[in-house]
Coordinates of C-alpha atoms in Angstrom, one line a residue:
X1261 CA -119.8 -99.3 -43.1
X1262 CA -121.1 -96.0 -43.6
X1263 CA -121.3 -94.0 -46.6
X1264 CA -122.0 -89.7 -47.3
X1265 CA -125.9 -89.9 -48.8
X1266 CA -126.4 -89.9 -52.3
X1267 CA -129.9 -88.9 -52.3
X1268 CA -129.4 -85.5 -49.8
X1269 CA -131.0 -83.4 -52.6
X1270 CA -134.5 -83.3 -51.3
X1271 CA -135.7 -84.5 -54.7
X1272 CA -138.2 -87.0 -54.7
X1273 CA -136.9 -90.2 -56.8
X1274 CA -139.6 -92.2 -58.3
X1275 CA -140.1 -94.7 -60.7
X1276 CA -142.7 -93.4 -63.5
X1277 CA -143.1 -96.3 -65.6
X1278 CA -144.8 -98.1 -62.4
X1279 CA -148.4 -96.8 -61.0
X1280 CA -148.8 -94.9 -57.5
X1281 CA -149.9 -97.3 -54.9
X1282 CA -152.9 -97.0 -52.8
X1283 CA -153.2 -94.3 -50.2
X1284 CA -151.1 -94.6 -47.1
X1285 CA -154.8 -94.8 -45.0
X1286 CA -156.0 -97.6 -47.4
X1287 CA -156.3 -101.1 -46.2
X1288 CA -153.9 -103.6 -47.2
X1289 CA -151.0 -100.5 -46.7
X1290 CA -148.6 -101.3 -43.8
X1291 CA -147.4 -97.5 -42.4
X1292 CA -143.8 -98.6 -40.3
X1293 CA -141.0 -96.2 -39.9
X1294 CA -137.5 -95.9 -40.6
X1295 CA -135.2 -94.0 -38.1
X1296 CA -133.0 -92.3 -41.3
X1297 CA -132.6 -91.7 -44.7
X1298 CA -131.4 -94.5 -46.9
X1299 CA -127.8 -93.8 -48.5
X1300 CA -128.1 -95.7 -51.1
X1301 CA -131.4 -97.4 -53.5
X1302 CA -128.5 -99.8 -54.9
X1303 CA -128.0 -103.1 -53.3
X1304 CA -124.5 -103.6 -53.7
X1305 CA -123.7 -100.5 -52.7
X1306 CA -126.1 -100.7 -48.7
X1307 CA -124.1 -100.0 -46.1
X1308 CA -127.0 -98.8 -43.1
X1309 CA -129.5 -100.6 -41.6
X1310 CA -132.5 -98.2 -43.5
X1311 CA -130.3 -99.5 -47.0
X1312 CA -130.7 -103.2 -45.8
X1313 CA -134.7 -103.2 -44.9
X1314 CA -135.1 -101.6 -48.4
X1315 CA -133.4 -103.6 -50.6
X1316 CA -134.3 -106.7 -48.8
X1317 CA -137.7 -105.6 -49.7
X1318 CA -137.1 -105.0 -53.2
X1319 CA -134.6 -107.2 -54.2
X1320 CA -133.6 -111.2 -53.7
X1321 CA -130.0 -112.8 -53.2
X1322 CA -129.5 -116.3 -54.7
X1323 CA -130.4 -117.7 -51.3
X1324 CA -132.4 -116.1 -47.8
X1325 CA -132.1 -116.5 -44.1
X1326 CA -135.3 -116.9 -42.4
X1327 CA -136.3 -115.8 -38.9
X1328 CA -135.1 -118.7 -37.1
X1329 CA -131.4 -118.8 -39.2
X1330 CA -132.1 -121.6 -41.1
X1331 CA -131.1 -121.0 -44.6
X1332 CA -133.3 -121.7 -48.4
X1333 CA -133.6 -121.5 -51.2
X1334 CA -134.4 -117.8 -52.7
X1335 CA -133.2 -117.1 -56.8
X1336 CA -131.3 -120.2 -57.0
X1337 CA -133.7 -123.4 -56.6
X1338 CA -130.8 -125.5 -55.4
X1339 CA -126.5 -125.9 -55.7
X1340 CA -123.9 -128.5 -55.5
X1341 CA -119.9 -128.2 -54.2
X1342 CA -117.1 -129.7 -56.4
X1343 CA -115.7 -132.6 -54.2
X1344 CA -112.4 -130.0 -52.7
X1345 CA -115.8 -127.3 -52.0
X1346 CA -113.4 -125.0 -54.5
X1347 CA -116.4 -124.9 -57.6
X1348 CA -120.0 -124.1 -56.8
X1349 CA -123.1 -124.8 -59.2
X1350 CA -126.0 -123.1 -58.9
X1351 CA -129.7 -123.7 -60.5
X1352 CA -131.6 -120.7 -60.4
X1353 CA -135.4 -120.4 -60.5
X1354 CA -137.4 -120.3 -63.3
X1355 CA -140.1 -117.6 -64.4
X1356 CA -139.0 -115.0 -62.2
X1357 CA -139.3 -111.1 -63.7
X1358 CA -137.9 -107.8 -62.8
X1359 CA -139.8 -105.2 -61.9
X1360 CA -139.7 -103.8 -64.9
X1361 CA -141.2 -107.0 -66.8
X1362 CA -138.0 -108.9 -67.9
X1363 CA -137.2 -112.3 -66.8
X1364 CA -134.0 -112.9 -65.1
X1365 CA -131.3 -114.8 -66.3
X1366 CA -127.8 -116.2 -65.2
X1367 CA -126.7 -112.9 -67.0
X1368 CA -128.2 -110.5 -64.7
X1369 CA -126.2 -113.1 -61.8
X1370 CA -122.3 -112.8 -63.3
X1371 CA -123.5 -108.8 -63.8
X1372 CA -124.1 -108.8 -60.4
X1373 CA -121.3 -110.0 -59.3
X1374 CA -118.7 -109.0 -61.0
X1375 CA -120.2 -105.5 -60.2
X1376 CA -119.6 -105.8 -56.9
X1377 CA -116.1 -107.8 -57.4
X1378 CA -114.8 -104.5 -59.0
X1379 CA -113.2 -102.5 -56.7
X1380 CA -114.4 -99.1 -58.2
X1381 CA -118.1 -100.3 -57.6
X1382 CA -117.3 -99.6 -54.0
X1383 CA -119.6 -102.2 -52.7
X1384 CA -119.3 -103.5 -49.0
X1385 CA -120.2 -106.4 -49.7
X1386 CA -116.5 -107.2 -52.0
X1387 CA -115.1 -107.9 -49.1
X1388 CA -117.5 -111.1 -48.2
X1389 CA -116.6 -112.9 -51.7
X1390 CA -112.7 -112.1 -52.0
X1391 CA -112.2 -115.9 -52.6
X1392 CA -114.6 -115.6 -55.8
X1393 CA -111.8 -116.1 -58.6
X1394 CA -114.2 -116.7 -61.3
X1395 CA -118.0 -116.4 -62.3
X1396 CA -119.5 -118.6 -65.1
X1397 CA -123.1 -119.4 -66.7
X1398 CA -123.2 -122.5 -68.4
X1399 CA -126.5 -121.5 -69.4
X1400 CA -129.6 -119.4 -69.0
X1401 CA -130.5 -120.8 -65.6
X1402 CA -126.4 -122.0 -64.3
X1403 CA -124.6 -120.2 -62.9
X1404 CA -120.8 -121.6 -61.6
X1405 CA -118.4 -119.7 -58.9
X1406 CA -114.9 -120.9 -58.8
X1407 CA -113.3 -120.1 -55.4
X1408 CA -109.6 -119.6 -54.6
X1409 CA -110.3 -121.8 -51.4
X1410 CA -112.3 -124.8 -50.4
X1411 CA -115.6 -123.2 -48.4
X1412 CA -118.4 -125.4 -47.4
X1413 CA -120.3 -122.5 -45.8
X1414 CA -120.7 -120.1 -49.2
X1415 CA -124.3 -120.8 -49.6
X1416 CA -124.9 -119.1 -46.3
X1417 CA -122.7 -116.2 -47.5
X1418 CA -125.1 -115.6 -50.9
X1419 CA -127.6 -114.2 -48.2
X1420 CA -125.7 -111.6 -47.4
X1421 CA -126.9 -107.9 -47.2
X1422 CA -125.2 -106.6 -50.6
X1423 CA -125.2 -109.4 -52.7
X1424 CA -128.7 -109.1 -54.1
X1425 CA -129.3 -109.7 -57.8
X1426 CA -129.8 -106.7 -60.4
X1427 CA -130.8 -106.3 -63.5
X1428 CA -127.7 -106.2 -66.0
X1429 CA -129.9 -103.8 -68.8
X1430 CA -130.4 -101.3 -66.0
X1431 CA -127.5 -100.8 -64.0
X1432 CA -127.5 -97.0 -64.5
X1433 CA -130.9 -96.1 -63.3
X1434 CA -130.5 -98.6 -59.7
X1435 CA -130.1 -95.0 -57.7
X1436 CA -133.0 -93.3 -59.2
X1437 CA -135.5 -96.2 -61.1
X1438 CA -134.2 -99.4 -59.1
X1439 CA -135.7 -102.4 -60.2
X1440 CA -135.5 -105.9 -58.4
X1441 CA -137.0 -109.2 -58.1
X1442 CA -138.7 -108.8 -54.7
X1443 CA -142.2 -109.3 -53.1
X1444 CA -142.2 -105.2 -53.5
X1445 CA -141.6 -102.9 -56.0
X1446 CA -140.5 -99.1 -55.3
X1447 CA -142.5 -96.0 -56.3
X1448 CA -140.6 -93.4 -54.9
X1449 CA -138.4 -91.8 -52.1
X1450 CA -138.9 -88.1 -50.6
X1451 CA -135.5 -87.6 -48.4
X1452 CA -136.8 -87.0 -45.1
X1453 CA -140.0 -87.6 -45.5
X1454 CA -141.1 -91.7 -46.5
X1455 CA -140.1 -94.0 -48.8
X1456 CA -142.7 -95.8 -50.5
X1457 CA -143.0 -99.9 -51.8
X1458 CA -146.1 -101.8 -53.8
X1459 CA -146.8 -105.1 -54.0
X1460 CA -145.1 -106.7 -57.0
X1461 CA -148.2 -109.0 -58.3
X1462 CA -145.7 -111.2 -60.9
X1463 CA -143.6 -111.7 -57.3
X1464 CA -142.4 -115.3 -58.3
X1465 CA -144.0 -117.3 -54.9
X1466 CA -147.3 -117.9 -55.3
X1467 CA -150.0 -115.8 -53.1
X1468 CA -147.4 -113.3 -51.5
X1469 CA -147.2 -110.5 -50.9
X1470 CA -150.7 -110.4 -49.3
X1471 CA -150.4 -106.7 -48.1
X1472 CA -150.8 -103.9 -51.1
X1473 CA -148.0 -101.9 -50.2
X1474 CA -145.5 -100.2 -47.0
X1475 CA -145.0 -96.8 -46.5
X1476 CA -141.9 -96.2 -44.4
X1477 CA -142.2 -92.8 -42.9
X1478 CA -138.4 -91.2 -41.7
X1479 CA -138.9 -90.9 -38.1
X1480 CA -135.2 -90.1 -36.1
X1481 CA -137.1 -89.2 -32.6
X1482 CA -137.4 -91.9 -30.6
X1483 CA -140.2 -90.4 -28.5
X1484 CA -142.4 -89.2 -31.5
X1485 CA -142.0 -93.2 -33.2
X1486 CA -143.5 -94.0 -30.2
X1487 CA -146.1 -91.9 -29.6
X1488 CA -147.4 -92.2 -33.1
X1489 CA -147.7 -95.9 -32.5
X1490 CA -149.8 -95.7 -29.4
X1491 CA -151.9 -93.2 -31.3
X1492 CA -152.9 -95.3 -33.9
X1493 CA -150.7 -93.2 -37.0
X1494 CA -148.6 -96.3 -37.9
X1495 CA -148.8 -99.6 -37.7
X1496 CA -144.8 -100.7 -36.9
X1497 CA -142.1 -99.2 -35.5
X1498 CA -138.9 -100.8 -37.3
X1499 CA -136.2 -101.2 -34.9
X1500 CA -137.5 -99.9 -30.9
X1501 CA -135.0 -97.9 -28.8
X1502 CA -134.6 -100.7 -26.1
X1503 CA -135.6 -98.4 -23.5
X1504 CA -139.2 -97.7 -24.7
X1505 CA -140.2 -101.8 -24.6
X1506 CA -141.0 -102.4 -21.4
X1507 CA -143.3 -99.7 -21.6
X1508 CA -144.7 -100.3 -24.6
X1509 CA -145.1 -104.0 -23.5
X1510 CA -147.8 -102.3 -21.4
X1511 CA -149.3 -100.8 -24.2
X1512 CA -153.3 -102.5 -25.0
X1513 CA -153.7 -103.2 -28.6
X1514 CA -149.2 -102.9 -29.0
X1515 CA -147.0 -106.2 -29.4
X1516 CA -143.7 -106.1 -28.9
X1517 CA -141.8 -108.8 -30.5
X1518 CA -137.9 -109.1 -30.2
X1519 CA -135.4 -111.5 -31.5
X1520 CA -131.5 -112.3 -30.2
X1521 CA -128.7 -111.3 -32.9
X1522 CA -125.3 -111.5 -33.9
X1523 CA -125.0 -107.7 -33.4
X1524 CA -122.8 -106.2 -31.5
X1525 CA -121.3 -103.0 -29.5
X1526 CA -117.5 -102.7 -28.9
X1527 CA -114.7 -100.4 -28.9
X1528 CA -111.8 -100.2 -31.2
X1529 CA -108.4 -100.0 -29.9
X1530 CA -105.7 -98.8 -32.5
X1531 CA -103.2 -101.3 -32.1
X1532 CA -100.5 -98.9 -33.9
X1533 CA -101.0 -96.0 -31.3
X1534 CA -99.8 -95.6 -28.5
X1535 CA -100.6 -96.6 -25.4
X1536 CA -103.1 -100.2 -27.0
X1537 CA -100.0 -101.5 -29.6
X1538 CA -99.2 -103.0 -25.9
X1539 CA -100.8 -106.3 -26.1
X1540 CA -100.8 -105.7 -22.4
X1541 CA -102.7 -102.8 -22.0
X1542 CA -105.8 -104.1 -24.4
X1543 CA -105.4 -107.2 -22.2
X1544 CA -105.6 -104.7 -19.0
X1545 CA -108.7 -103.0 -20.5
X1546 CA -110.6 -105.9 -21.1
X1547 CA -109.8 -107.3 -17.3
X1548 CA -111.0 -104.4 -16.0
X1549 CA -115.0 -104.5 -17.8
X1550 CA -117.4 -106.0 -16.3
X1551 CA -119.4 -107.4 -19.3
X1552 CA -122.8 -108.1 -17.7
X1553 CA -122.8 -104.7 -16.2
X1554 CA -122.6 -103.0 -19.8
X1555 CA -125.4 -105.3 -20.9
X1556 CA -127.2 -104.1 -17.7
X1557 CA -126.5 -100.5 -18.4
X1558 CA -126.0 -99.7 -22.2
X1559 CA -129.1 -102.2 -23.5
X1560 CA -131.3 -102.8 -20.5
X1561 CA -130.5 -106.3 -20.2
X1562 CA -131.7 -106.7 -23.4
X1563 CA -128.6 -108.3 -24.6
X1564 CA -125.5 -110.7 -23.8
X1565 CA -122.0 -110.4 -23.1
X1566 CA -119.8 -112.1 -25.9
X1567 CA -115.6 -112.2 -26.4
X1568 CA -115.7 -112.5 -29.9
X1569 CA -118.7 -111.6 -32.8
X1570 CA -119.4 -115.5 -32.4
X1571 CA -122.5 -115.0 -29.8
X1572 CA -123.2 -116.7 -26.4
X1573 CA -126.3 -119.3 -29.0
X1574 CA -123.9 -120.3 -31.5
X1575 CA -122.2 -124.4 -31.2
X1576 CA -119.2 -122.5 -31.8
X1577 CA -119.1 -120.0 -28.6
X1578 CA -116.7 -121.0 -26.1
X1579 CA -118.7 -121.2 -23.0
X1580 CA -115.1 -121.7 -20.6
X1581 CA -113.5 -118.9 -20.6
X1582 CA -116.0 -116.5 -18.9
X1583 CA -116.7 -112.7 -18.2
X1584 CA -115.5 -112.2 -14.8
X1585 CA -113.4 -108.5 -14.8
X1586 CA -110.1 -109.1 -12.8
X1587 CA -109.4 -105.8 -11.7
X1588 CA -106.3 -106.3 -10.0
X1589 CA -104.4 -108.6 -13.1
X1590 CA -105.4 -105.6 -14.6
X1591 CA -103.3 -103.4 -12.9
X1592 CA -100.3 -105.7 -12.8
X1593 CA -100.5 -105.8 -16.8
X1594 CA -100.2 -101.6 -17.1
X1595 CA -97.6 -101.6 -14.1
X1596 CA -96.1 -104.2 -16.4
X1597 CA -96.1 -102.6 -19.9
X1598 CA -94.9 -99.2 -18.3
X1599 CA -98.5 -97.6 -16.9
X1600 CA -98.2 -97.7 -12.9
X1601 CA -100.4 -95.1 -12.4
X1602 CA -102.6 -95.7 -15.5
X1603 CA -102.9 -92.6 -18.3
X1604 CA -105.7 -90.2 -19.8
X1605 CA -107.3 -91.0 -23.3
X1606 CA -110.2 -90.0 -25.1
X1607 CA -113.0 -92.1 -25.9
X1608 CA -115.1 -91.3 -29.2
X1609 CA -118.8 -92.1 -29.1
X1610 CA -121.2 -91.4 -31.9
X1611 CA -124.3 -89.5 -31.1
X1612 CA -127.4 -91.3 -32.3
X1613 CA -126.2 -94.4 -31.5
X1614 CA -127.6 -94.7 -27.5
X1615 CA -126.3 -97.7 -26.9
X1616 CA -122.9 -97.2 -27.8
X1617 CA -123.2 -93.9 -25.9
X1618 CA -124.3 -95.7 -22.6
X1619 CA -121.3 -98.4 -23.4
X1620 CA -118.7 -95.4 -23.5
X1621 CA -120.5 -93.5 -20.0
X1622 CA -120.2 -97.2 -18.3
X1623 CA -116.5 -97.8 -19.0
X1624 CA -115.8 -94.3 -18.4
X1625 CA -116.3 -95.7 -15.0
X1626 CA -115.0 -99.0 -15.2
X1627 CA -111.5 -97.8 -16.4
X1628 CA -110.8 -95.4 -13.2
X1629 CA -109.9 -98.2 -10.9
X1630 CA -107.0 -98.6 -12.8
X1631 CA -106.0 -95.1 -13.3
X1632 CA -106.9 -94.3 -17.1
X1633 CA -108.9 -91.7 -17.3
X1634 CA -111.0 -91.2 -20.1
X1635 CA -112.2 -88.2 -21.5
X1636 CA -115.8 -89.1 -23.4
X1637 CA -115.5 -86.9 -26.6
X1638 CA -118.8 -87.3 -28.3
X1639 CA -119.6 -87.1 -32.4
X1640 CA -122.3 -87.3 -34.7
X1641 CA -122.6 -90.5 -36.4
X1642 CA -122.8 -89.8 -39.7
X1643 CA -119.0 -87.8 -39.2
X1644 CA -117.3 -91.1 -38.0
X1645 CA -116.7 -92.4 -41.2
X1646 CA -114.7 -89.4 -42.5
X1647 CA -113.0 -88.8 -38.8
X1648 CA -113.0 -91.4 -36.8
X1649 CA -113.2 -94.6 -38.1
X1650 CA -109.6 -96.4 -38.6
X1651 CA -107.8 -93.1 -37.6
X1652 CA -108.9 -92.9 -33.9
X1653 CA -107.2 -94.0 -30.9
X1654 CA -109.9 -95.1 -28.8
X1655 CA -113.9 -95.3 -29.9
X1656 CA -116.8 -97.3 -29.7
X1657 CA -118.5 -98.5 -32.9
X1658 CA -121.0 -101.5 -33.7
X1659 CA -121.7 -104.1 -36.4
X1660 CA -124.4 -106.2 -37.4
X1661 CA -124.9 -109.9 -37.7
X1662 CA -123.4 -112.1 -40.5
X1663 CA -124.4 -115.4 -42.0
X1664 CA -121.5 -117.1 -41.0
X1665 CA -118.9 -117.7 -38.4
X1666 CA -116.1 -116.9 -40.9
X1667 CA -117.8 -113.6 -42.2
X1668 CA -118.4 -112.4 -38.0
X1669 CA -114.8 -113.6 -37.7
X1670 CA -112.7 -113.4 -40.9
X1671 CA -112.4 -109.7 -41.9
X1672 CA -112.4 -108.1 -37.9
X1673 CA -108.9 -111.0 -36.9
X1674 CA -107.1 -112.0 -39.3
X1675 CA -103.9 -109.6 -40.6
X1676 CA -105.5 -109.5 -44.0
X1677 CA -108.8 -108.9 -43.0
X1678 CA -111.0 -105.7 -44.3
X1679 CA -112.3 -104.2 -41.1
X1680 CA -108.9 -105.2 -39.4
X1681 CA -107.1 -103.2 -42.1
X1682 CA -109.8 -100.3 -41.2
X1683 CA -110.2 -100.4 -37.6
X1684 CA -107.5 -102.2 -34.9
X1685 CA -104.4 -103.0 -37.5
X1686 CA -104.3 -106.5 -35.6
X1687 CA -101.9 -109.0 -35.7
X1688 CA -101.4 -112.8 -34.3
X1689 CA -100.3 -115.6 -36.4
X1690 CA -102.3 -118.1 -34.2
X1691 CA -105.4 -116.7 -35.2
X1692 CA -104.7 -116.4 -38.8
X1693 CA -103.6 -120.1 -38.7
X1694 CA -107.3 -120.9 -37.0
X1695 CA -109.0 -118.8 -39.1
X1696 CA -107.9 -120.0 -42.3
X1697 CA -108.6 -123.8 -41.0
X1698 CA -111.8 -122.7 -40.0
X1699 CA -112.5 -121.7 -43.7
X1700 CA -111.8 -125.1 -44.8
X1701 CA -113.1 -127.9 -42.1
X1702 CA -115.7 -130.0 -43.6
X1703 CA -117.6 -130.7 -40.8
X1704 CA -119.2 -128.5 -37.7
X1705 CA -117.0 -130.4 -34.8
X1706 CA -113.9 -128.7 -36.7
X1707 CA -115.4 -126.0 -36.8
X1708 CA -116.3 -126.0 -33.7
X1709 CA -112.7 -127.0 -32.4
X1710 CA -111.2 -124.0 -33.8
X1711 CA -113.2 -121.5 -33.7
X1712 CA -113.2 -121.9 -29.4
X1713 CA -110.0 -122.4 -29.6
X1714 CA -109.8 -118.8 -31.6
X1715 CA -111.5 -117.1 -28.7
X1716 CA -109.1 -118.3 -26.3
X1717 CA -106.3 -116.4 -28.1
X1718 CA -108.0 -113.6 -28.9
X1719 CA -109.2 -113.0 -24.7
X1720 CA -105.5 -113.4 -24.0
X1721 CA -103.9 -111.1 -27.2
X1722 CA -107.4 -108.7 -27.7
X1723 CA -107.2 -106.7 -30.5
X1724 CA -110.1 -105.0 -28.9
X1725 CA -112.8 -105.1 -27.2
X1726 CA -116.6 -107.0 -28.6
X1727 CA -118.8 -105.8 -25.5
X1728 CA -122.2 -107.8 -26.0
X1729 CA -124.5 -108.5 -28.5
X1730 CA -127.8 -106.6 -28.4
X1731 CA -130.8 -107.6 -29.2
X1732 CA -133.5 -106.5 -31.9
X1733 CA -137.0 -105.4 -31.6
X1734 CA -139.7 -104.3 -33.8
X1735 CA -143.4 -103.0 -32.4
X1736 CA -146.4 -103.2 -34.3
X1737 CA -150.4 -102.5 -33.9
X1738 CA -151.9 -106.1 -33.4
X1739 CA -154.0 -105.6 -36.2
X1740 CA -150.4 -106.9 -38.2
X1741 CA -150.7 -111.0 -38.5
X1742 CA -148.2 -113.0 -40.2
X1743 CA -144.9 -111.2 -39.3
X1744 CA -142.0 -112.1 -37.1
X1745 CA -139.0 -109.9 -36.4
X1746 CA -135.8 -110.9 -38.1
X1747 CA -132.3 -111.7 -36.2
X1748 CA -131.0 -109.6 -39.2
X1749 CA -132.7 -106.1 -38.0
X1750 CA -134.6 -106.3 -42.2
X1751 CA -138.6 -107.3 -42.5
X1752 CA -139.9 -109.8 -44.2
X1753 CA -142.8 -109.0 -45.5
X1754 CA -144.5 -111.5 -47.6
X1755 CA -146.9 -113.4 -45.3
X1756 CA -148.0 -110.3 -43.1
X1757 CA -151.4 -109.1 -43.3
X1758 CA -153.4 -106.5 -41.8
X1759 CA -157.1 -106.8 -40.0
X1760 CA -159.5 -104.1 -40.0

């Protein structure tokens, strides 16, 4: 989701009541870069990966993902499920403090949540807890959700990028003072220019974080990210254009360290427009792309072909139905639904997003066999919210990874789902039917069942297409120790170190 900057003043937002960190060339002061502005210094309301690395840094959900996507404990210390998985209990950690020196409580939890319950907060991340009827604490340190379904996975949910906890005494100064739990505590934010963090010495986990602060400098250029890397002036470039890694690979004294992810690149077909509210022409468009070639292509090989958000490492990726375009089914589907000779439609790409560009030059291609001939119209990124998203015919977009298979799924297939509502208007009873079981199996091998089964129906009735996921790489000085880059494109920053 995207969202108009709040912070496009120029002014630089600080917190006074904290002190100025060390100089940017002091030891112990990681310099990384960020390829954008950040919309938004409040949590629930991140909606771009620059939001997500900051508030990841700054603030802590009730539980964390780590590297390998295994989840823990973060704020809450452990939970227990009512026996129908309807009621949730959590027990949250004791002796940890805001930034600004008072200790959390289950308070600053329901404050949190219902925040972000509330429609007018405008928070993405609503649309992950819609089965949250009710939020209770028992006491200081409990906290109880009530859920309108039974959901075995919502521990794995309280990760999620939006959903970190706030304090409830300062929820009108979170876009100018913002003050979290996390290993790092802001001191200010110059619009682009850098945004800078210090470590938070009452961070709750004993002997983190070890460095003494990060300086994110806003770096958009691809080429001057990477030139300032192999000359020394920062230590990490946060998120690497895929192209530039095999070179830097080369690179003495450069690491390059790269993780697979849920993320994906696809194009949205508006199944209320004419000529995709044919089930038979978004069957015919799908038929006709060869998969492995837009990985190829659009992110280097860097990547995997997928049919659905569930990707090609997950138990519950259907590994039978394969990528193989069929070029001439194609064209007996669009002689079929009326399109003999194919038809002309333009296709939207966002500028600033390469791979997506590539994606939309590479089926440019792929669609001529079958007579559609597509006209590449191209648009800056930060426009597509406003006039493109949900309104056009034909354009490519991405998403990032969830925690679960039900958030990847859930709100993209099923008729009542957000971003189906925004983007493709997609209906198929079959899938809602799998979907909502999926919610409620108890155990992985339903899960499992399902969920492949979901696939299957959504390959032969597409709503759209899900082109590959792509994968994620950050590249840093050697000099960093202790860090590993994280499926979910944020850092974690607690156990890195710098030598020298």
């Amino acid at each position: 989701m995207r969202r108009r900057s709040l912070l496009a003043s120029g002014l630089v937002l600080g917190s006074p009541a904290l002190p100025r960190p060390a100089s940017a060339q002091s030891a112990g002061v990681l310099r990384a870069t960020l390829n954008a502005n950040l919309n938004n210094l409040d949590p629930a309301r991140a909606g771009i990966a620059e939001d997500y690395v900051y508030s990841n840094l700054v603030f802590n959900g009730l539980t964390r993902i780590d590297e390998d996507r295994n989840l823990h404990p973060d704020l809450a210390e452990s939970w227990e499920s009512s026996p129908d998985l309807k009621s949730w209990t959590f027990r949250l950690r004791r002796g940890v403090k805001f930034h600004h020196g008072r200790a959390m409580t289950s308070s600053d939890v329901l404050a949190t949540y219902k925040r972000i319950l509330d429609p007018s907060t405008g928070s993405p991340g609503r649309s992950q807890i819609l089965m949250v009827t009710g939020v209770e604490a028992p006491d200081d340190h409990t906290v109880r959700f009530d859920l309108s379904i039974p959901y075995g996975d919502f521990p794995s949910l309280l990760m999620e990028r939006q959903l970190k906890i706030i304090p409830a005494d300062r929820l009108d100064k979170l876009s100018t003072e913002p003050s979290g739990t996390g290993p790092f505590r802001f001191v200010s934010f110059q619009p682009g220019d850098r945004l800078t963090l210090e470590r938070n010495p009452d961070y709750f986990e004993p002997g983190v974080p070890k460095l003494a602060g990060v300086t994110f400098r806003i770096i958009p250029e691809d080429a001057a990210k990477v030139a300032a890397l192999k000359a020394g002036d920062i230590d990490m470039i946060w998120n690497v254009p895929l192209e530039a890694v095999e070179g830097l690979e080369r690179e003495q004294g450069i690491k390059v360290d790269e993780a697979t992810t849920g993320t994906w690149d696809g194009l949205v077909l508006s199944n209320v427009q004419k000529p995709f509210d044919d089930a038979r022409v978004r069957r015919a468009v799908l038929l006709a792309l060869d998969k492995a070639a837009l990985v190829r292509f659009a992110v280097f090989g860097r990547g995997a072909p997928t049919h659905t958000p569930i990707p090609p490492g997950s138990p519950f990726f259907n590994s039978d139905i394969g990528f193989r375009p069929n070029v001439a089914e194609a064209k007996r589907l669009l002689a079929e639904a009326g399109y003999p000779n194919g038809f002309s439609v333009p296709l939207i790409v966002p500028v600033g997003r390469p791979t997506r560009e590539r994606m939309g030059l590479a089926v440019q291609q792929m669609l001529r066999p079958l007579g559609i001939q597509v006209e590449l119209r191209r648009l800056p990124y930060n426009r597509f919210n406003a006039e493109v998203t949900g309104k056009a015919v034909f354009y490519a977009d991405g998403y990032f990874a969830r925690p679960t298979a039900d958030t990847a799924t859930y709100p993209w297939f099923h008729s009542t789902g957000t971003w189906n509502g925004t983007m493709w208007h997609y209906k198929n009873e079959e899938v809602d039917r799998l979907l909502d079981a999926a919610r409620a199996a108890r155990t992985s091998e339903e899960q499992a069942t399902l969920y492949k089964r979901f696939q299957q129906v959504v390959t032969e009735d597409p709503p759209g297409i899900i082109a590959y996921m792509l994968n994620f790489a950050t590249a840093y000085r050697t000099r960093l120790k202790g860090y590993r880059t994280h499926p979910y494109a944020w850092l974690d920053l607690r156990n890195a170190t710098l030598e020298g």
